Tab-separated table of C-alpha atoms in Angstrom:
chain	number	residue	atom	x	y	z
Y	28	MET	CA	0.000	0.000	0.000
Y	29	THR	CA	2.838	2.384	0.868
Y	30	ALA	CA	4.630	1.597	-2.389
Y	31	MET	CA	1.432	2.184	-4.364
Y	32	LEU	CA	0.865	5.504	-2.620
Y	33	ARG	CA	4.433	6.557	-3.364
Y	34	LYS	CA	3.959	5.703	-7.051
Y	35	PHE	CA	0.750	7.678	-7.494
Y	36	LEU	CA	1.347	10.536	-5.062
Y	37	PRO	CA	2.717	12.811	-7.851
Y	38	ALA	CA	-0.395	12.048	-9.916
Y	39	VAL	CA	-2.704	12.958	-7.025
Y	40	ILE	CA	-0.836	16.220	-6.411
Y	41	LEU	CA	-0.763	17.209	-10.099
Y	42	LEU	CA	-4.435	16.339	-10.608
Y	43	ALA	CA	-5.362	18.461	-7.573
Y	44	LEU	CA	-3.292	21.333	-8.935
Y	45	GLY	CA	-5.004	20.805	-12.303
Y	46	VAL	CA	-8.401	21.231	-10.648
Y	47	LEU	CA	-7.282	24.483	-8.987
Y	48	LEU	CA	-5.739	25.740	-12.222
Y	49	ALA	CA	-8.858	24.911	-14.244
Y	50	TRP	CA	-11.009	26.647	-11.638
Y	51	GLN	CA	-8.941	29.795	-12.155
Y	52	LEU	CA	-8.305	29.727	-15.923
Y	53	VAL	CA	-11.436	28.329	-17.584
Y	54	PRO	CA	-13.915	30.913	-16.174
Y	55	GLY	CA	-11.427	33.653	-17.112
Y	56	GLU	CA	-11.202	32.313	-20.648
Y	57	LEU	CA	-15.006	32.219	-20.967
Y	58	GLU	CA	-15.101	35.824	-19.747
Y	59	GLN	CA	-12.381	36.833	-22.222
Y	60	MET	CA	-14.329	35.256	-25.087
Y	61	LYS	CA	-17.228	37.581	-24.367
Y	62	TYR	CA	-14.980	40.487	-25.368
Y	63	GLU	CA	-13.443	38.734	-28.386
Y	64	VAL	CA	-15.884	36.426	-30.190
Y	65	PRO	CA	-18.770	38.073	-32.094
Y	66	GLY	CA	-22.264	37.180	-30.930
Y	67	ILE	CA	-23.588	35.699	-27.711
Y	68	PRO	CA	-22.071	32.505	-26.226
Y	69	ALA	CA	-24.870	30.322	-27.587
Y	70	SER	CA	-24.047	31.427	-31.142
Y	71	TYR	CA	-20.264	30.877	-30.949
Y	72	PRO	CA	-18.913	28.611	-33.730
Y	73	ILE	CA	-17.703	25.188	-32.669
Y	74	GLU	CA	-14.049	26.061	-33.212
Y	75	GLN	CA	-14.378	28.922	-30.690
Y	76	LYS	CA	-16.153	26.678	-28.186
Y	77	CYS	CA	-13.098	24.406	-28.276
Y	78	ARG	CA	-11.018	27.021	-26.469
Y	79	PRO	CA	-12.235	26.377	-22.882
Y	80	VAL	CA	-12.270	22.619	-23.549
Y	81	LEU	CA	-8.636	22.645	-24.693
Y	82	LEU	CA	-7.665	24.841	-21.751
Y	83	LEU	CA	-9.343	22.348	-19.412
Y	84	LEU	CA	-7.424	19.495	-21.059
Y	85	LEU	CA	-4.172	21.451	-20.700
Y	86	CYS	CA	-4.692	21.740	-16.941
Y	87	PHE	CA	-4.926	17.953	-16.561
Y	88	LEU	CA	-2.187	16.833	-18.985
Y	89	PRO	CA	0.565	16.922	-16.301
Y	90	GLY	CA	-1.629	14.781	-14.060
Y	91	LEU	CA	-2.234	12.373	-16.953
Y	92	GLY	CA	1.522	12.066	-17.443
Y	93	ALA	CA	1.968	11.385	-13.714
Y	94	VAL	CA	-0.664	8.613	-13.880
Y	95	CYS	CA	1.239	7.004	-16.765
Y	96	TYR	CA	4.424	7.324	-14.721
Y	97	GLY	CA	2.780	5.481	-11.822
Y	98	PHE	CA	1.939	2.465	-13.980
Y	99	MET	CA	5.495	2.154	-15.366
Y	100	GLY	CA	8.074	-0.336	-14.236
Y	101	THR	CA	11.154	0.581	-12.253
Y	102	MET	CA	13.450	0.961	-15.251
Y	103	SER	CA	10.955	3.049	-17.231
Y	104	ARG	CA	10.415	5.345	-14.253
Y	105	TYR	CA	14.160	5.799	-13.958
Y	106	VAL	CA	14.471	6.785	-17.622
Y	107	SER	CA	11.422	9.050	-17.274
Y	108	ARG	CA	12.859	10.863	-14.245
Y	109	ASN	CA	16.112	11.535	-16.052
Y	110	PHE	CA	14.389	12.736	-19.202
Y	111	ILE	CA	11.863	14.984	-17.411
Y	112	THR	CA	14.623	16.505	-15.264
Y	113	TYR	CA	16.834	17.420	-18.210
Y	114	PHE	CA	13.908	18.558	-20.350
Y	115	MET	CA	12.661	20.885	-17.589
Y	116	MET	CA	16.166	22.226	-17.028
Y	117	CYS	CA	16.610	23.013	-20.735
Y	118	THR	CA	13.185	24.681	-20.895
Y	119	LEU	CA	13.737	26.797	-17.781
Y	120	ILE	CA	17.225	27.857	-18.876
Y	121	LEU	CA	16.018	29.036	-22.297
Y	122	LEU	CA	12.994	30.791	-20.763
Y	123	LEU	CA	15.188	32.544	-18.213
Y	124	ILE	CA	17.662	33.685	-20.864
Y	125	TYR	CA	14.889	35.050	-23.076
Y	126	VAL	CA	13.022	36.830	-20.281
Y	127	MET	CA	16.160	38.440	-18.875
Y	128	ALA	CA	17.282	39.657	-22.296
Y	129	ASP	CA	13.805	40.932	-23.192
Y	130	PHE	CA	13.316	42.623	-19.803
Y	131	THR	CA	16.660	44.387	-20.114
Y	132	GLU	CA	15.684	45.662	-23.558
Y	133	ASN	CA	12.199	46.894	-22.568
Y	134	ILE	CA	12.650	47.978	-18.950
Y	135	GLU	CA	12.274	51.687	-19.799
Y	136	ARG	CA	9.032	51.018	-21.672
Y	137	PHE	CA	7.612	49.148	-18.681
Y	138	ARG	CA	8.522	51.970	-16.312
Y	139	SER	CA	6.948	54.665	-18.505
Y	140	ARG	CA	3.793	52.844	-19.613
Y	141	PHE	CA	2.708	50.786	-16.617
Y	142	ASP	CA	0.993	52.348	-13.595
Y	143	ASP	CA	2.266	49.485	-11.414
Y	144	PRO	CA	5.468	48.400	-13.215
Y	145	LEU	CA	6.229	45.335	-11.088
Y	146	ALA	CA	2.754	43.764	-11.129
Y	147	GLN	CA	2.044	44.586	-14.755
Y	148	THR	CA	5.464	43.372	-15.893
Y	149	LEU	CA	4.779	40.019	-14.235
Y	150	LYS	CA	1.361	39.943	-15.909
Y	151	PHE	CA	2.950	40.792	-19.251
Y	152	TYR	CA	5.454	37.926	-19.119
Y	153	GLY	CA	2.735	35.610	-17.830
Y	154	SER	CA	0.737	36.377	-20.974
Y	155	GLN	CA	3.862	35.701	-23.060
Y	156	LEU	CA	4.518	32.268	-21.563
Y	157	PRO	CA	2.429	30.285	-24.110
Y	158	MET	CA	4.106	32.118	-26.994
Y	159	LEU	CA	7.596	31.520	-25.592
Y	160	LEU	CA	6.944	27.833	-24.928
Y	161	TYR	CA	5.466	27.476	-28.409
Y	162	GLN	CA	8.740	28.706	-29.858
Y	163	ILE	CA	11.136	26.583	-27.805
Y	164	LEU	CA	9.392	23.324	-26.783
Y	165	PRO	CA	10.422	21.228	-29.840
Y	166	TYR	CA	14.045	22.209	-29.333
Y	167	THR	CA	14.086	21.745	-25.564
Y	168	LEU	CA	12.657	18.272	-26.177
Y	169	LEU	CA	15.568	17.633	-28.534
Y	170	MET	CA	18.145	18.966	-26.068
Y	171	GLY	CA	16.575	17.185	-23.096
Y	172	THR	CA	16.623	13.868	-24.973
Y	173	LEU	CA	20.233	14.356	-26.077
Y	174	TRP	CA	21.308	15.293	-22.551
Y	175	CYS	CA	19.461	12.381	-20.907
Y	176	LEU	CA	20.588	9.637	-23.285
Y	177	SER	CA	24.174	10.860	-23.574
Y	178	LYS	CA	24.436	10.705	-19.759
Y	179	LEU	CA	22.960	7.198	-19.660
Y	180	CYS	CA	25.325	6.103	-22.425
Y	181	GLY	CA	28.301	7.678	-20.673
Y	182	THR	CA	27.640	5.530	-17.600
Y	183	CYS	CA	26.920	2.425	-19.745
Y	184	GLU	CA	23.389	2.245	-18.332
Y	185	ILE	CA	21.819	2.000	-21.792
Y	186	THR	CA	23.995	-1.031	-22.536
Y	187	GLY	CA	22.932	-2.651	-19.256
Y	188	MET	CA	19.265	-2.024	-19.992
Y	189	MET	CA	19.555	-3.582	-23.433
Y	190	GLN	CA	21.429	-6.588	-22.035
Y	191	SER	CA	18.378	-7.266	-19.868
Y	192	GLY	CA	16.509	-8.134	-23.061
Y	193	ARG	CA	14.948	-4.759	-23.881
Y	194	SER	CA	15.364	-3.152	-27.283
Y	195	LEU	CA	16.438	0.457	-27.738
Y	196	LEU	CA	12.858	1.357	-28.683
Y	197	ARG	CA	11.581	-0.297	-25.521
Y	198	VAL	CA	14.125	1.560	-23.373
Y	199	CYS	CA	13.170	4.899	-24.957
Y	200	ARG	CA	9.412	4.293	-24.842
Y	201	PRO	CA	8.905	6.562	-21.781
Y	202	ILE	CA	10.709	9.358	-23.607
Y	203	PHE	CA	8.366	9.029	-26.582
Y	204	LEU	CA	5.332	8.911	-24.270
Y	205	PHE	CA	6.191	12.135	-22.437
Y	206	SER	CA	7.238	13.773	-25.716
Y	207	ALA	CA	3.752	13.027	-27.071
Y	208	ILE	CA	2.220	14.698	-23.989
Y	209	VAL	CA	4.450	17.742	-24.506
Y	210	ALA	CA	3.401	17.759	-28.178
Y	211	MET	CA	-0.242	17.945	-27.042
Y	212	VAL	CA	0.642	20.908	-24.805
Y	213	TYR	CA	2.430	22.488	-27.765
Y	214	GLY	CA	-0.614	22.013	-30.015
Y	215	ILE	CA	-2.968	23.515	-27.426
Y	216	PHE	CA	-0.755	26.580	-27.054
Y	217	GLY	CA	-0.676	27.002	-30.838
Y	218	PHE	CA	-4.471	26.838	-31.121
Y	219	HIS	CA	-5.046	30.282	-29.621
Y	220	TRP	CA	-2.833	31.342	-26.727
Y	221	ALA	CA	0.549	31.584	-28.477
Y	222	PRO	CA	-0.776	33.735	-31.385
Y	223	ASN	CA	-2.782	35.790	-28.887
Y	224	GLY	CA	0.368	36.309	-26.818
Y	225	SER	CA	2.127	37.616	-29.921
Y	226	LEU	CA	-0.732	40.064	-30.541
Y	227	TYR	CA	-0.795	41.142	-26.887
Y	228	ARG	CA	2.945	41.758	-26.978
Y	229	GLN	CA	2.617	43.856	-30.118
Y	230	ALA	CA	-0.066	45.972	-28.490
Y	231	MET	CA	1.608	46.436	-25.112
Y	232	LEU	CA	5.008	47.402	-26.518
Y	233	LYS	CA	3.751	49.707	-29.259
Y	234	GLN	CA	0.755	51.337	-27.597
Y	235	GLU	CA	1.946	54.739	-26.382
Y	236	ARG	CA	0.078	56.678	-23.713
Y	237	ALA	CA	-1.739	59.867	-24.616
Y	238	ALA	CA	-1.114	63.133	-22.727
Y	239	ASP	CA	-3.894	62.366	-20.232
Y	240	GLY	CA	-2.521	58.890	-19.521
Y	241	SER	CA	-5.074	57.022	-21.655
Y	242	ALA	CA	-4.409	54.881	-24.713
Y	243	PRO	CA	-3.873	56.804	-27.990
Y	244	CYS	CA	-6.676	57.288	-30.506
Y	245	LEU	CA	-7.233	54.491	-32.993
Y	246	VAL	CA	-9.092	53.673	-36.198
Y	247	TYR	CA	-10.586	50.226	-36.803
Y	248	ARG	CA	-11.986	49.177	-40.171
Y	249	THR	CA	-13.915	46.040	-41.022
Y	250	ALA	CA	-14.714	45.246	-44.647
Y	251	ARG	CA	-17.351	42.646	-43.817
Y	252	THR	CA	-19.655	45.109	-42.043
Y	253	ALA	CA	-18.422	48.205	-43.949
Y	254	ARG	CA	-17.890	50.128	-40.703
Y	255	ILE	CA	-15.125	52.383	-39.444
Y	256	TRP	CA	-14.616	53.018	-35.741
Y	257	ARG	CA	-12.690	56.099	-34.637
Y	258	VAL	CA	-12.003	56.116	-30.898
Y	259	ALA	CA	-10.322	59.131	-29.313
Y	260	HIS	CA	-9.709	57.487	-25.921
Y	261	PRO	CA	-9.816	53.679	-26.142
Y	262	PRO	CA	-9.098	51.401	-23.182
Y	263	PHE	CA	-5.818	49.530	-23.060
Y	264	ILE	CA	-5.756	45.991	-24.410
Y	265	SER	CA	-5.361	44.659	-20.861
Y	266	ASN	CA	-8.770	46.187	-19.907
Y	267	PRO	CA	-11.079	45.573	-22.887
Y	268	GLY	CA	-14.254	45.956	-20.798
Y	269	GLN	CA	-13.729	49.628	-19.961
Y	270	PRO	CA	-15.827	52.228	-21.840
Y	271	MET	CA	-14.499	53.822	-25.002
Y	272	ARG	CA	-14.674	57.619	-24.967
Y	273	GLY	CA	-14.991	59.947	-27.945
Y	274	VAL	CA	-16.363	57.429	-30.433
Y	275	VAL	CA	-17.293	58.116	-34.071
Y	276	ILE	CA	-18.756	55.201	-36.064
Y	277	GLU	CA	-19.230	55.498	-39.827
Y	278	GLN	CA	-21.531	53.032	-41.542
Y	279	PHE	CA	-20.982	52.599	-45.292
Y	280	ASP	CA	-23.039	50.776	-47.889
Y	281	PRO	CA	-21.621	47.220	-48.220
Y	282	GLN	CA	-22.788	47.089	-51.848
Y	283	LYS	CA	-21.352	50.499	-52.789
Y	284	PRO	CA	-17.934	51.027	-51.201
Y	285	GLY	CA	-17.331	54.626	-50.255
Y	286	LEU	CA	-21.026	55.533	-49.925
Y	287	LEU	CA	-21.509	56.815	-46.367
Y	288	LEU	CA	-24.950	55.958	-44.966
Y	289	ARG	CA	-24.827	56.963	-41.320
Y	290	GLN	CA	-22.602	58.463	-38.634
Y	291	TYR	CA	-22.741	57.971	-34.869
Y	292	HIS	CA	-20.992	60.569	-32.691
Y	293	ALA	CA	-21.031	59.255	-29.110
Y	294	GLU	CA	-19.565	60.594	-25.913
Y	295	SER	CA	-18.809	57.001	-24.921
Y	296	ALA	CA	-19.508	53.435	-26.009
Y	297	THR	CA	-19.975	50.565	-23.555
Y	298	TRP	CA	-20.018	46.862	-24.363
Y	299	ASN	CA	-22.826	44.736	-22.878
Y	300	LYS	CA	-21.365	41.230	-22.572
Y	301	ALA	CA	-24.695	39.759	-21.440
Y	302	ASP	CA	-26.523	40.329	-24.749
Y	303	ALA	CA	-23.584	41.241	-27.048
Y	304	THR	CA	-24.778	44.798	-27.793
Y	305	TRP	CA	-23.260	48.279	-27.606
Y	306	ASN	CA	-24.607	51.186	-25.579
Y	307	LEU	CA	-23.809	54.483	-27.309
Y	308	ASN	CA	-24.151	57.204	-24.676
Y	309	ASP	CA	-24.974	60.845	-25.469
Y	310	VAL	CA	-24.957	60.055	-29.175
Y	311	TYR	CA	-25.839	62.108	-32.268
Y	312	VAL	CA	-26.985	60.064	-35.266
Y	313	ARG	CA	-26.516	61.620	-38.689
Y	314	THR	CA	-28.157	59.905	-41.622
Y	315	MET	CA	-26.754	60.623	-45.079
Y	316	LEU	CA	-29.456	60.542	-47.733
Y	317	ARG	CA	-28.542	63.227	-50.250
Y	318	GLU	CA	-26.268	62.714	-53.251
Y	319	ASP	CA	-23.749	65.304	-52.010
Y	320	GLY	CA	-23.333	63.432	-48.730
Y	321	GLU	CA	-24.672	66.254	-46.552
Y	322	PRO	CA	-26.595	65.079	-43.464
Y	323	GLN	CA	-30.337	64.977	-44.013
Y	324	ASP	CA	-31.270	64.101	-40.463
Y	325	ASP	CA	-29.611	64.660	-37.076
Y	326	VAL	CA	-31.044	62.906	-34.014
Y	327	HIS	CA	-29.812	62.962	-30.422
Y	328	GLU	CA	-30.202	60.006	-28.065
Y	329	ASP	CA	-29.164	59.741	-24.429
Y	330	VAL	CA	-28.571	55.993	-24.821
Y	331	LEU	CA	-28.739	54.090	-28.105
Y	332	VAL	CA	-28.467	50.282	-28.070
Y	333	MET	CA	-26.885	48.824	-31.231
Y	334	ASP	CA	-26.130	45.225	-32.180
Y	335	PHE	CA	-22.806	45.907	-33.920
Y	336	SER	CA	-20.903	42.639	-34.393
Y	337	GLU	CA	-17.520	44.155	-33.465
Y	338	LYS	CA	-16.252	43.340	-29.995
Y	339	PRO	CA	-13.919	45.436	-27.825
Y	340	TYR	CA	-10.878	43.188	-28.280
Y	341	GLN	CA	-11.140	43.413	-32.053
Y	342	ILE	CA	-11.250	47.205	-31.990
Y	343	ILE	CA	-8.417	47.844	-29.542
Y	344	SER	CA	-6.043	45.184	-30.959
Y	345	PRO	CA	-3.848	47.058	-33.444
Y	346	GLY	CA	-3.025	45.255	-36.669
Y	347	GLN	CA	-5.111	42.177	-35.777
Y	348	GLY	CA	-5.772	41.275	-39.388
Y	349	ASP	CA	-2.309	42.165	-40.697
Y	350	ARG	CA	-0.311	39.242	-39.301
Y	351	ILE	CA	-1.585	35.765	-39.978
Y	352	ASP	CA	0.771	34.251	-37.411
Y	353	ALA	CA	-1.004	36.363	-34.741
Y	354	MET	CA	-4.411	34.859	-35.575
Y	355	GLY	CA	-5.850	32.086	-33.453
Y	356	THR	CA	-6.533	28.809	-35.237
Y	357	SER	CA	-10.281	29.377	-34.917
Y	358	ASN	CA	-9.897	32.758	-36.663
Y	359	LEU	CA	-7.816	31.107	-39.395
Y	360	TYR	CA	-10.619	28.595	-39.925
Y	361	GLU	CA	-13.217	31.361	-40.218
Y	362	GLN	CA	-11.065	33.278	-42.722
Y	363	ILE	CA	-10.395	30.180	-44.855
Y	364	TYR	CA	-14.085	29.382	-45.251
Y	365	ARG	CA	-15.188	32.972	-45.789
Y	366	ASP	CA	-16.701	33.504	-49.251
Y	367	ASN	CA	-14.748	36.659	-50.141
Y	368	THR	CA	-11.256	35.285	-49.314
Y	369	SER	CA	-8.875	35.975	-52.209
Y	370	PRO	CA	-6.768	33.098	-53.666
Y	371	ASP	CA	-3.492	34.662	-52.489
Y	372	LEU	CA	-4.789	35.126	-48.968
Y	373	LEU	CA	-6.253	31.621	-49.046
Y	374	ASN	CA	-2.804	30.179	-49.820
Y	375	ARG	CA	-1.281	32.047	-46.865
Y	376	LEU	CA	-4.071	31.049	-44.493
Y	377	GLY	CA	-4.066	27.417	-45.613
Y	378	THR	CA	-0.293	27.167	-45.286
Y	379	GLU	CA	-0.349	28.596	-41.752
Y	380	TRP	CA	-3.165	26.190	-40.833
Y	381	HIS	CA	-1.196	23.118	-41.973
Y	382	VAL	CA	2.085	24.404	-40.516
Y	383	ARG	CA	0.538	24.622	-37.053
Y	384	ILE	CA	-0.637	21.016	-37.281
Y	385	ALA	CA	2.667	19.772	-38.742
Y	386	ARG	CA	4.717	21.438	-36.009
Y	387	ILE	CA	2.853	19.465	-33.370
Y	388	PHE	CA	4.330	16.310	-34.856
Y	389	SER	CA	7.750	17.950	-35.184
Y	390	CYS	CA	8.090	17.603	-31.391
Y	391	VAL	CA	8.100	13.813	-31.712
Y	392	VAL	CA	10.132	13.867	-34.945
Y	393	LEU	CA	12.977	15.757	-33.246
Y	394	VAL	CA	12.958	13.261	-30.366
Y	395	MET	CA	13.140	10.429	-32.912
Y	396	LEU	CA	16.135	12.205	-34.396
Y	397	ALA	CA	17.812	12.738	-31.011
Y	398	VAL	CA	17.642	9.128	-29.796
Y	399	PRO	CA	19.938	7.486	-32.376
Y	400	SER	CA	22.207	10.546	-32.359
Y	401	ALA	CA	22.835	10.389	-28.601
Y	402	VAL	CA	22.991	6.605	-28.126
Y	403	THR	CA	26.287	4.923	-28.950
Y	404	PHE	CA	27.642	1.462	-28.265
Y	405	GLN	CA	31.290	2.190	-29.067
Y	406	ARG	CA	34.024	3.482	-26.779
Y	407	ARG	CA	33.830	7.045	-27.935
Y	408	GLY	CA	32.182	10.241	-26.901
Y	409	THR	CA	28.679	11.177	-27.990
Y	410	MET	CA	29.467	14.784	-28.893
Y	411	LYS	CA	29.765	14.108	-32.610
Y	412	GLY	CA	26.301	12.573	-32.768
Y	413	ILE	CA	24.885	15.389	-30.648
Y	414	GLY	CA	26.492	17.953	-32.949
Y	415	ILE	CA	24.924	16.289	-35.971
Y	416	ALA	CA	21.496	16.248	-34.285
Y	417	ILE	CA	21.700	19.957	-33.403
Y	418	THR	CA	22.813	20.778	-36.945
Y	419	LEU	CA	19.861	18.840	-38.364
Y	420	ALA	CA	17.501	20.649	-35.944
Y	421	VAL	CA	18.782	24.037	-37.131
Y	422	LEU	CA	18.295	22.871	-40.706
Y	423	LEU	CA	14.718	21.846	-39.839
Y	424	LEU	CA	14.069	25.358	-38.569
Y	425	PHE	CA	15.342	26.656	-41.916
Y	426	LEU	CA	13.113	24.229	-43.847
Y	427	TYR	CA	10.097	25.430	-41.842
Y	428	ARG	CA	10.808	28.864	-43.289
Y	429	VAL	CA	11.517	27.833	-46.865
Y	430	PHE	CA	8.762	25.345	-47.675
Y	431	PRO	CA	5.875	27.348	-46.136
Y	432	SER	CA	6.973	30.349	-48.194
Y	433	LEU	CA	6.601	28.158	-51.294
Y	434	GLY	CA	3.095	27.243	-50.147
Y	435	GLU	CA	2.160	30.863	-49.489
Y	436	SER	CA	3.315	31.851	-52.974
Y	437	GLY	CA	1.284	29.054	-54.584
Y	438	LEU	CA	4.295	27.095	-55.893
Y	439	LEU	CA	3.353	24.113	-53.701
Y	440	PRO	CA	0.021	22.990	-52.226
Y	441	PRO	CA	-0.299	24.362	-48.661
Y	442	TRP	CA	-0.540	20.899	-47.066
Y	443	LEU	CA	2.527	19.620	-48.925
Y	444	SER	CA	4.691	22.639	-48.080
Y	445	ALA	CA	3.866	22.212	-44.377
Y	446	TRP	CA	4.489	18.462	-44.158
Y	447	ILE	CA	7.599	18.014	-46.349
Y	448	PRO	CA	10.074	18.821	-43.494
Y	449	ASN	CA	8.407	16.307	-41.167
Y	450	VAL	CA	8.388	13.591	-43.832
Y	451	LEU	CA	12.060	14.148	-44.671
Y	452	TYR	CA	13.155	14.117	-41.047
Y	453	THR	CA	11.063	11.078	-40.192
Y	454	GLY	CA	12.909	9.215	-42.953
Y	455	VAL	CA	16.274	10.412	-41.584
Y	456	ALA	CA	15.319	9.365	-38.044
Y	457	VAL	CA	14.185	5.894	-39.146
Y	458	TYR	CA	17.416	5.363	-41.063
Y	459	LEU	CA	19.521	6.466	-38.089
Y	460	PHE	CA	17.580	4.078	-35.865
Y	461	ARG	CA	18.343	1.181	-38.204
Y	462	ARG	CA	22.048	1.976	-38.205
Y	463	ASN	CA	22.146	2.438	-34.457
Y	464	LEU	CA	20.354	-0.835	-33.798
Y	465	ALA	CA	23.054	-2.446	-35.925
Y	466	HIS	CA	25.555	-0.940	-33.422
Y	467	ARG	CA	26.950	1.468	-35.995
Y	468	SER	CA	27.112	5.203	-35.510
Y	469	PHE	CA	26.010	7.681	-38.118
Y	470	LEU	CA	29.620	8.669	-38.832
Y	471	GLU	CA	30.652	5.039	-39.306
Y	472	TRP	CA	27.751	4.453	-41.671
Y	473	ALA	CA	28.650	7.605	-43.656
Y	474	ALA	CA	32.306	6.531	-43.893
Y	475	ALA	CA	31.243	3.088	-45.112
Y	476	LYS	CA	29.076	4.649	-47.787
Y	477	LEU	CA	31.958	6.795	-48.979
Y	478	HIS	CA	34.071	3.662	-49.391
Y	479	GLY	CA	31.294	1.750	-51.148
Y	480	LYS	CA	30.624	-0.686	-48.287
Y	481	PRO	CA	27.101	-1.735	-47.184
């Protein structure tokens, strides 16, 4: 009983922490969606409704990994502990280096723009965590695997494990299992939170304060509804629920671009998250009916309720539609299946869609590449194999730039441009596994090929 409790105690602790984390994050995400997603919650598209479900799953993935750990044998738990330790160390080291360098570069901006620099700086980097992990997780998996297996090889523990009758694949099975869990975390981050972190960073670092301490005036255009919002004093992106002051809304004819139909000049505009409507306070409505565009009618209302589809987060997020990599996957899906999407834009959107899916599998592909590079059965160091693996990983990063650009330009189908790097590297990893299982290193195999030997 004591041994069983010791095995599953980490799972119990992580599952309890997952419950607490879900209790904090999921309601906040549902609240955030009310400021982002057009319409009321009942009318949200299915891809938007996936957001709280994926966030809930993310909270319990560490506990799921701990449950799997509890059911493993002694040797598998030993390999798992080593791998998780080195993977976490690599991840924390890279995160610390990035945050320290970024904080040093932007410290003056934080001091001048934040009312409470310490608290808001911590909040800022907390919002950046999904984006940072999305950038580094595949490579920290690679480095953690190389570090773990090279240590086990250096102490001849891998050889001892294999002499007990286990194959190299069987010995490394825990590494592949936890890499798959990390790949799921990576995919969840890439669904919405990593692109949103990139957008939030863009807004927080570029949004200068006005003379009165408020956010600067902005202009938001939307072609679908043919409306232009001009806001003299918008709220900051960190407080999307605050009222917008000095609002001018211009409604154009969707069928006749450039034909102004109506103007709304409001002292302030407030978002009603309960029914997804806008309250325009102290508003003058000017209706344009004459050919010369002069106002035919001018009406004043103390409060005017309008069902504009724009939401606060859309309006106060600068450049939201300019960068595809800053769009959530649900927004990509909506853009792809929109009727008026141009072919060029469709290629870019489709390529980004497939790249995000392909990069989930790149986490496991890089681990497959690291295993035969780090494991050696000869009396030599492992640094040459590790160097080759790191070089191949850098080359993969380059290929993830080159092939998607071919897909965006229409030279390759979007799905093919996204998956070619994974297919190539899976083939390389399988071949390295075959050579390593034959107790031959990659360098020995390459030398044999140069001399025409099998």
